[in-house]
PDB file of C-alpha atoms in Angstrom:
ATOM      1  CA  LYS A1306       0.000   0.000   0.000  1.00 70.00           C
ATOM      2  CA  ALA A1307       1.362   3.408  -0.894  1.00 84.00           C
ATOM      3  CA  GLY A1308       2.045   5.713   2.013  1.00 94.00           C
ATOM      4  CA  VAL A1309       1.017   9.282   2.609  1.00 97.00           C
ATOM      5  CA  THR A1310       2.332  11.609  -0.056  1.00 98.00           C
ATOM      6  CA  GLN A1311       2.906  15.333   0.221  1.00 98.00           C
ATOM      7  CA  THR A1312       3.722  17.891  -2.418  1.00 98.00           C
ATOM      8  CA  PRO A1313       5.790  19.874  -2.844  1.00 98.00           C
ATOM      9  CA  ARG A1314       8.619  18.590  -0.687  1.00 98.00           C
ATOM     10  CA  TYR A1315      10.370  21.939  -0.490  1.00 98.00           C
ATOM     11  CA  LEU A1316       9.160  25.509  -0.851  1.00 97.00           C
ATOM     12  CA  ILE A1317      10.796  28.891  -0.563  1.00 98.00           C
ATOM     13  CA  LYS A1318       8.528  31.902  -0.240  1.00 98.00           C
ATOM     14  CA  THR A1319       8.866  35.512   0.833  1.00 98.00           C
ATOM     15  CA  ARG A1320       6.999  37.305   3.581  1.00 98.00           C
ATOM     16  CA  GLY A1321       3.484  38.297   2.668  1.00 98.00           C
ATOM     17  CA  GLN A1322       3.015  35.601   0.059  1.00 98.00           C
ATOM     18  CA  GLN A1323       0.621  32.694   0.427  1.00 98.00           C
ATOM     19  CA  VAL A1324       1.253  29.000  -0.028  1.00 98.00           C
ATOM     20  CA  THR A1325      -0.785  25.850  -0.623  1.00 98.00           C
ATOM     21  CA  LEU A1326       0.424  22.422   0.431  1.00 98.00           C
ATOM     22  CA  SER A1327      -1.105  19.162  -0.684  1.00 98.00           C
ATOM     23  CA  CYS A1328      -1.518  15.795   0.996  1.00 98.00           C
ATOM     24  CA  SER A1329      -2.780  12.467  -0.344  1.00 98.00           C
ATOM     25  CA  PRO A1330      -3.632   9.995   2.414  1.00 97.00           C
ATOM     26  CA  ILE A1331      -3.148   6.254   2.404  1.00 94.00           C
ATOM     27  CA  SER A1332      -5.803   4.621   0.257  1.00 93.00           C
ATOM     28  CA  GLY A1333      -8.946   4.074   2.324  1.00 90.00           C
ATOM     29  CA  HIS A1334      -8.001   6.545   5.031  1.00 92.00           C
ATOM     30  CA  ARG A1335     -10.578   9.258   5.514  1.00 92.00           C
ATOM     31  CA  SER A1336      -8.976  11.262   8.305  1.00 92.00           C
ATOM     32  CA  VAL A1337      -6.209  13.712   7.448  1.00 95.00           C
ATOM     33  CA  SER A1338      -4.408  15.764  10.077  1.00 95.00           C
ATOM     34  CA  TRP A1339      -1.856  18.518   9.631  1.00 97.00           C
ATOM     35  CA  TYR A1340       1.008  19.355  11.978  1.00 98.00           C
ATOM     36  CA  GLN A1341       3.718  21.968  12.101  1.00 98.00           C
ATOM     37  CA  GLN A1342       7.166  21.047  13.357  1.00 98.00           C
ATOM     38  CA  THR A1343       9.744  23.641  14.388  1.00 96.00           C
ATOM     39  CA  PRO A1344      12.881  23.314  16.512  1.00 93.00           C
ATOM     40  CA  GLY A1345      11.482  25.676  19.120  1.00 89.00           C
ATOM     41  CA  GLN A1346       7.877  24.472  19.422  1.00 92.00           C
ATOM     42  CA  GLY A1347       8.166  20.868  18.379  1.00 94.00           C
ATOM     43  CA  LEU A1348       5.240  19.130  16.714  1.00 97.00           C
ATOM     44  CA  GLN A1349       2.006  21.066  16.955  1.00 96.00           C
ATOM     45  CA  PHE A1350      -1.429  20.137  15.699  1.00 95.00           C
ATOM     46  CA  LEU A1351      -2.981  22.422  13.092  1.00 96.00           C
ATOM     47  CA  PHE A1352      -6.280  20.782  12.127  1.00 93.00           C
ATOM     48  CA  GLU A1353      -7.946  17.536  11.193  1.00 93.00           C
ATOM     49  CA  TYR A1354     -10.381  16.755   8.403  1.00 93.00           C
ATOM     50  CA  PHE A1355     -12.721  13.823   8.137  1.00 90.00           C
ATOM     51  CA  SER A1356     -15.193  13.329   5.311  1.00 89.00           C
ATOM     52  CA  GLU A1357     -14.538  16.849   4.003  1.00 93.00           C
ATOM     53  CA  THR A1358     -15.326  18.421   7.416  1.00 92.00           C
ATOM     54  CA  GLN A1359     -12.906  20.032   9.801  1.00 92.00           C
ATOM     55  CA  ARG A1360     -13.300  17.999  12.951  1.00 87.00           C
ATOM     56  CA  ASN A1361     -10.613  19.500  15.206  1.00 87.00           C
ATOM     57  CA  LYS A1362      -8.529  22.651  15.157  1.00 90.00           C
ATOM     58  CA  GLY A1363      -5.352  23.644  16.947  1.00 92.00           C
ATOM     59  CA  ASN A1364      -4.289  27.015  18.269  1.00 93.00           C
ATOM     60  CA  PHE A1365      -3.070  28.662  15.104  1.00 96.00           C
ATOM     61  CA  PRO A1366      -4.156  31.993  13.609  1.00 96.00           C
ATOM     62  CA  GLY A1367      -6.765  32.190  10.915  1.00 96.00           C
ATOM     63  CA  ARG A1368      -4.035  32.582   8.304  1.00 98.00           C
ATOM     64  CA  PHE A1369      -3.789  28.810   8.450  1.00 98.00           C
ATOM     65  CA  SER A1370      -6.649  27.058   6.738  1.00 97.00           C
ATOM     66  CA  GLY A1371      -7.363  23.773   5.097  1.00 97.00           C
ATOM     67  CA  ARG A1372      -9.847  21.705   3.232  1.00 97.00           C
ATOM     68  CA  GLN A1373     -10.501  18.131   2.233  1.00 97.00           C
ATOM     69  CA  PHE A1374     -11.865  16.832  -1.014  1.00 97.00           C
ATOM     70  CA  SER A1375     -14.271  13.981  -1.652  1.00 96.00           C
ATOM     71  CA  ASN A1376     -11.357  11.656  -2.465  1.00 95.00           C
ATOM     72  CA  SER A1377      -9.887  12.439   1.003  1.00 95.00           C
ATOM     73  CA  ARG A1378      -6.986  14.439  -0.419  1.00 98.00           C
ATOM     74  CA  SER A1379      -6.347  17.530   1.631  1.00 98.00           C
ATOM     75  CA  GLU A1380      -4.758  20.912   1.152  1.00 98.00           C
ATOM     76  CA  MET A1381      -3.622  23.466   3.651  1.00 98.00           C
ATOM     77  CA  ASN A1382      -3.130  27.117   2.909  1.00 98.00           C
ATOM     78  CA  VAL A1383      -1.109  29.739   4.721  1.00 98.00           C
ATOM     79  CA  SER A1384      -1.771  33.327   3.774  1.00 96.00           C
ATOM     80  CA  THR A1385       0.344  36.397   4.462  1.00 97.00           C
ATOM     81  CA  LEU A1386       3.409  34.357   5.299  1.00 98.00           C
ATOM     82  CA  GLU A1387       5.592  35.383   8.217  1.00 98.00           C
ATOM     83  CA  LEU A1388       9.188  34.435   8.940  1.00 97.00           C
ATOM     84  CA  GLY A1389       7.968  32.332  11.860  1.00 97.00           C
ATOM     85  CA  ASP A1390       5.974  30.130   9.497  1.00 98.00           C
ATOM     86  CA  SER A1391       9.203  28.496   8.348  1.00 98.00           C
ATOM     87  CA  ALA A1392       8.768  24.900   9.401  1.00 98.00           C
ATOM     88  CA  LEU A1393       8.270  21.314   8.374  1.00 98.00           C
ATOM     89  CA  TYR A1394       4.586  20.775   7.628  1.00 98.00           C
ATOM     90  CA  LEU A1395       3.471  17.224   8.135  1.00 98.00           C
ATOM     91  CA  CYS A1396       0.339  15.487   7.068  1.00 98.00           C
ATOM     92  CA  ALA A1397      -0.881  12.282   8.709  1.00 97.00           C
ATOM     93  CA  SER A1398      -3.693   9.965   7.754  1.00 95.00           C
ATOM     94  CA  SER A1399      -5.724   7.538   9.770  1.00 92.00           C
ATOM     95  CA  SER A1400      -8.456   5.054   9.018  1.00 86.00           C
ATOM     96  CA  LYS A1401     -10.545   5.393  12.202  1.00 69.00           C
ATOM     97  CA  VAL A1402     -11.121   7.659  15.155  1.00 56.00           C
ATOM     98  CA  ASP A1403      -8.243   7.419  17.642  1.00 53.00           C
ATOM     99  CA  TRP A1404      -6.436   4.887  15.522  1.00 72.00           C
ATOM    100  CA  ASP A1405      -2.870   4.952  14.278  1.00 89.00           C
ATOM    101  CA  GLN A1406      -1.741   8.009  12.356  1.00 93.00           C
ATOM    102  CA  PHE A1407       0.826   7.645   9.595  1.00 96.00           C
ATOM    103  CA  PHE A1408       2.877  10.605   8.528  1.00 97.00           C
ATOM    104  CA  GLY A1409       3.915  11.709   5.083  1.00 98.00           C
ATOM    105  CA  PRO A1410       7.449  12.920   4.297  1.00 98.00           C
ATOM    106  CA  GLY A1411       6.507  16.539   4.963  1.00 98.00           C
ATOM    107  CA  THR A1412       6.878  19.830   3.136  1.00 98.00           C
ATOM    108  CA  ARG A1413       9.794  22.001   4.202  1.00 98.00           C
ATOM    109  CA  LEU A1414       8.680  25.627   3.967  1.00 98.00           C
ATOM    110  CA  THR A1415      11.219  28.423   4.178  1.00 98.00           C
ATOM    111  CA  VAL A1416       9.972  31.995   4.412  1.00 98.00           C
ATOM    112  CA  LEU A1417      12.526  34.683   3.529  1.00 97.00           C
TER     113      LEU A1417
ATOM    114  CA  GLN B 360       2.798  21.923  33.307  1.00 70.00           C
ATOM    115  CA  LYS B 361       3.243  20.549  29.816  1.00 76.00           C
ATOM    116  CA  GLU B 362       0.588  18.146  28.618  1.00 91.00           C
ATOM    117  CA  VAL B 363       3.122  15.524  27.527  1.00 95.00           C
ATOM    118  CA  GLU B 364       6.591  15.448  29.032  1.00 96.00           C
ATOM    119  CA  GLN B 365       9.722  13.613  27.995  1.00 96.00           C
ATOM    120  CA  ASN B 366      13.330  13.874  29.016  1.00 90.00           C
ATOM    121  CA  SER B 367      15.112  15.458  26.064  1.00 88.00           C
ATOM    122  CA  GLY B 368      18.261  13.377  26.557  1.00 88.00           C
ATOM    123  CA  PRO B 369      20.468  12.446  24.947  1.00 95.00           C
ATOM    124  CA  LEU B 370      20.082   8.962  26.331  1.00 96.00           C
ATOM    125  CA  SER B 371      23.177   6.949  25.517  1.00 97.00           C
ATOM    126  CA  VAL B 372      23.166   3.160  25.656  1.00 97.00           C
ATOM    127  CA  PRO B 373      25.703   0.612  24.435  1.00 97.00           C
ATOM    128  CA  GLU B 374      24.858  -1.630  21.512  1.00 97.00           C
ATOM    129  CA  GLY B 375      22.912  -4.678  22.643  1.00 97.00           C
ATOM    130  CA  ALA B 376      21.573  -3.032  25.792  1.00 98.00           C
ATOM    131  CA  ILE B 377      17.982  -2.174  26.674  1.00 98.00           C
ATOM    132  CA  ALA B 378      16.974   1.424  26.094  1.00 98.00           C
ATOM    133  CA  SER B 379      14.182   2.737  28.293  1.00 97.00           C
ATOM    134  CA  LEU B 380      12.284   5.820  27.191  1.00 98.00           C
ATOM    135  CA  ASN B 381       9.721   7.465  29.429  1.00 97.00           C
ATOM    136  CA  CYS B 382       6.781   9.811  29.010  1.00 97.00           C
ATOM    137  CA  THR B 383       4.288  11.337  31.416  1.00 97.00           C
ATOM    138  CA  TYR B 384       1.039  13.079  30.546  1.00 95.00           C
ATOM    139  CA  SER B 385      -1.190  15.425  32.484  1.00 93.00           C
ATOM    140  CA  ASP B 386      -4.671  14.581  31.181  1.00 89.00           C
ATOM    141  CA  ARG B 387      -5.997  11.680  33.235  1.00 89.00           C
ATOM    142  CA  GLY B 388      -8.710  11.026  30.669  1.00 85.00           C
ATOM    143  CA  SER B 389      -6.293  10.436  27.799  1.00 87.00           C
ATOM    144  CA  GLN B 390      -7.270   7.452  25.702  1.00 85.00           C
ATOM    145  CA  SER B 391      -4.611   6.649  23.129  1.00 90.00           C
ATOM    146  CA  PHE B 392      -0.841   6.600  23.340  1.00 94.00           C
ATOM    147  CA  PHE B 393       1.747   6.403  20.625  1.00 96.00           C
ATOM    148  CA  TRP B 394       5.494   6.170  20.156  1.00 98.00           C
ATOM    149  CA  TYR B 395       7.074   7.593  17.025  1.00 98.00           C
ATOM    150  CA  ARG B 396      10.671   7.444  15.869  1.00 98.00           C
ATOM    151  CA  GLN B 397      12.112  10.359  13.937  1.00 98.00           C
ATOM    152  CA  TYR B 398      15.459  10.341  12.226  1.00 97.00           C
ATOM    153  CA  SER B 399      17.118  13.673  11.591  1.00 95.00           C
ATOM    154  CA  GLY B 400      15.584  15.343   8.550  1.00 93.00           C
ATOM    155  CA  LYS B 401      12.829  12.742   8.236  1.00 96.00           C
ATOM    156  CA  SER B 402       9.187  12.557   9.258  1.00 97.00           C
ATOM    157  CA  PRO B 403       7.950  10.647  12.323  1.00 98.00           C
ATOM    158  CA  GLU B 404       7.457   6.920  11.899  1.00 97.00           C
ATOM    159  CA  LEU B 405       4.915   5.086  14.058  1.00 96.00           C
ATOM    160  CA  ILE B 406       6.521   2.378  16.196  1.00 96.00           C
ATOM    161  CA  MET B 407       3.814   1.415  18.645  1.00 94.00           C
ATOM    162  CA  SER B 408       0.342   2.369  19.762  1.00 94.00           C
ATOM    163  CA  ILE B 409      -1.156   1.321  23.086  1.00 95.00           C
ATOM    164  CA  TYR B 410      -4.654   1.870  24.382  1.00 91.00           C
ATOM    165  CA  SER B 411      -5.003  -0.158  27.592  1.00 92.00           C
ATOM    166  CA  ASN B 412      -2.961  -0.644  30.745  1.00 96.00           C
ATOM    167  CA  GLY B 413      -0.148  -3.144  30.611  1.00 96.00           C
ATOM    168  CA  ASP B 414       2.494  -4.143  28.126  1.00 97.00           C
ATOM    169  CA  LYS B 415       2.380  -4.461  24.370  1.00 97.00           C
ATOM    170  CA  GLU B 416       5.232  -6.113  22.542  1.00 97.00           C
ATOM    171  CA  ASP B 417       6.239  -5.893  18.892  1.00 96.00           C
ATOM    172  CA  GLY B 418       9.581  -7.404  18.009  1.00 97.00           C
ATOM    173  CA  ARG B 419      12.310  -5.644  19.962  1.00 98.00           C
ATOM    174  CA  PHE B 420       9.901  -2.952  21.160  1.00 98.00           C
ATOM    175  CA  THR B 421       7.671  -3.049  24.225  1.00 98.00           C
ATOM    176  CA  ALA B 422       5.297  -0.261  25.157  1.00 98.00           C
ATOM    177  CA  GLN B 423       4.089  -0.039  28.749  1.00 98.00           C
ATOM    178  CA  LEU B 424       1.091   1.977  29.889  1.00 97.00           C
ATOM    179  CA  ASN B 425       0.092   2.833  33.438  1.00 96.00           C
ATOM    180  CA  LYS B 426      -2.947   5.119  33.378  1.00 94.00           C
ATOM    181  CA  ALA B 427      -3.091   5.408  37.176  1.00 94.00           C
ATOM    182  CA  SER B 428       0.407   6.896  37.197  1.00 95.00           C
ATOM    183  CA  GLN B 429      -0.169   8.701  33.864  1.00 95.00           C
ATOM    184  CA  TYR B 430       2.963   7.146  32.524  1.00 95.00           C
ATOM    185  CA  VAL B 431       3.876   5.432  29.266  1.00 97.00           C
ATOM    186  CA  SER B 432       7.239   3.966  28.378  1.00 98.00           C
ATOM    187  CA  LEU B 433       9.020   2.325  25.471  1.00 98.00           C
ATOM    188  CA  LEU B 434      11.634  -0.363  25.905  1.00 98.00           C
ATOM    189  CA  ILE B 435      13.977  -1.218  23.067  1.00 98.00           C
ATOM    190  CA  ARG B 436      15.755  -4.527  23.537  1.00 98.00           C
ATOM    191  CA  ASP B 437      19.061  -5.386  21.860  1.00 98.00           C
ATOM    192  CA  SER B 438      19.569  -1.752  20.863  1.00 98.00           C
ATOM    193  CA  GLN B 439      21.298  -1.203  17.542  1.00 97.00           C
ATOM    194  CA  PRO B 440      23.115   1.863  16.175  1.00 97.00           C
ATOM    195  CA  SER B 441      20.254   2.162  13.662  1.00 97.00           C
ATOM    196  CA  ASP B 442      17.929   2.831  16.617  1.00 98.00           C
ATOM    197  CA  SER B 443      19.705   6.150  17.185  1.00 98.00           C
ATOM    198  CA  ALA B 444      16.977   8.719  16.618  1.00 98.00           C
ATOM    199  CA  THR B 445      14.558  10.976  18.443  1.00 97.00           C
ATOM    200  CA  TYR B 446      11.625   9.154  20.023  1.00 98.00           C
ATOM    201  CA  LEU B 447       8.400  11.085  20.303  1.00 98.00           C
ATOM    202  CA  CYS B 448       5.613  10.248  22.700  1.00 97.00           C
ATOM    203  CA  ALA B 449       2.128  11.296  21.563  1.00 96.00           C
ATOM    204  CA  VAL B 450      -1.199  11.259  23.344  1.00 93.00           C
ATOM    205  CA  THR B 451      -4.812  11.755  22.340  1.00 88.00           C
ATOM    206  CA  LEU B 452      -6.283  13.981  25.036  1.00 78.00           C
ATOM    207  CA  SER B 453      -9.751  13.487  26.469  1.00 68.00           C
ATOM    208  CA  GLU B 454     -10.902  16.901  25.168  1.00 62.00           C
ATOM    209  CA  LEU B 455     -11.834  15.104  21.957  1.00 58.00           C
ATOM    210  CA  THR B 456     -15.173  13.960  23.316  1.00 52.00           C
ATOM    211  CA  GLY B 457     -16.565  14.041  19.800  1.00 58.00           C
ATOM    212  CA  GLY B 458     -13.813  11.898  18.471  1.00 63.00           C
ATOM    213  CA  GLY B 459     -11.019  12.790  16.165  1.00 71.00           C
ATOM    214  CA  ASN B 460      -7.338  12.479  15.651  1.00 75.00           C
ATOM    215  CA  LYS B 461      -5.497  15.243  17.427  1.00 85.00           C
ATOM    216  CA  LEU B 462      -2.150  14.111  18.750  1.00 90.00           C
ATOM    217  CA  THR B 463      -0.335  16.073  21.431  1.00 93.00           C
ATOM    218  CA  PHE B 464       3.383  15.400  21.281  1.00 96.00           C
ATOM    219  CA  GLY B 465       6.170  15.542  23.787  1.00 96.00           C
ATOM    220  CA  THR B 466       9.392  17.231  22.794  1.00 96.00           C
ATOM    221  CA  GLY B 467      11.100  13.903  22.185  1.00 97.00           C
ATOM    222  CA  THR B 468      14.019  12.003  23.666  1.00 97.00           C
ATOM    223  CA  GLN B 469      17.186  11.684  21.643  1.00 97.00           C
ATOM    224  CA  LEU B 470      18.581   8.159  21.809  1.00 97.00           C
ATOM    225  CA  LYS B 471      22.176   7.361  20.944  1.00 97.00           C
ATOM    226  CA  VAL B 472      23.233   3.743  20.648  1.00 97.00           C
ATOM    227  CA  GLU B 473      26.989   3.486  20.866  1.00 96.00           C
ATOM    228  CA  LEU B 474      29.195   0.764  19.429  1.00 90.00           C
TER     229      LEU B 474
END
């Protein structure tokens, strides 16, 4: 079974721009969660989508948003990028509530 | 108090020894517990999940959960240099009464297995 895929793998943007990251979950998985990982804050939960609905949300500003499509693929968007948004953005998929989450390779975002 | 706490390490063990990694959590109602391994520059890889008190074994790995003490641990037997990585403890907090997959992570323990 193919794992979670994320595109692009690397991105360089400048402050004020916006960015869209994409995630394709493991086939059959309907839950997709997004996390941000930085050296200072560690791994932090952004949001989770299940059946095209946002089910949980972390403590991030409204500049961070996401959506899920009918095929369970998900995108997250960050608008008005700030230097502090530089991070590894990870997507994880799961087949059931409270079951194992499997991470994709991540998208490394650098904001200049 | 952090919701999930781990000793940052590094924890150094000789090759072939047992490595013991520990994690405590603050939410007594937490339901699900996970151990991830993360190599430098890579994404987290799920090693073990545990949902009920006691031990769960998978190959060289054993996860131990004690909900009364709010404590979860990971034992790695016959440690190998390839086990050198950061080990992340993750918990699903009880705030998710409606269900869902929100993991709260500890900061990770760096393990070094020395030849």
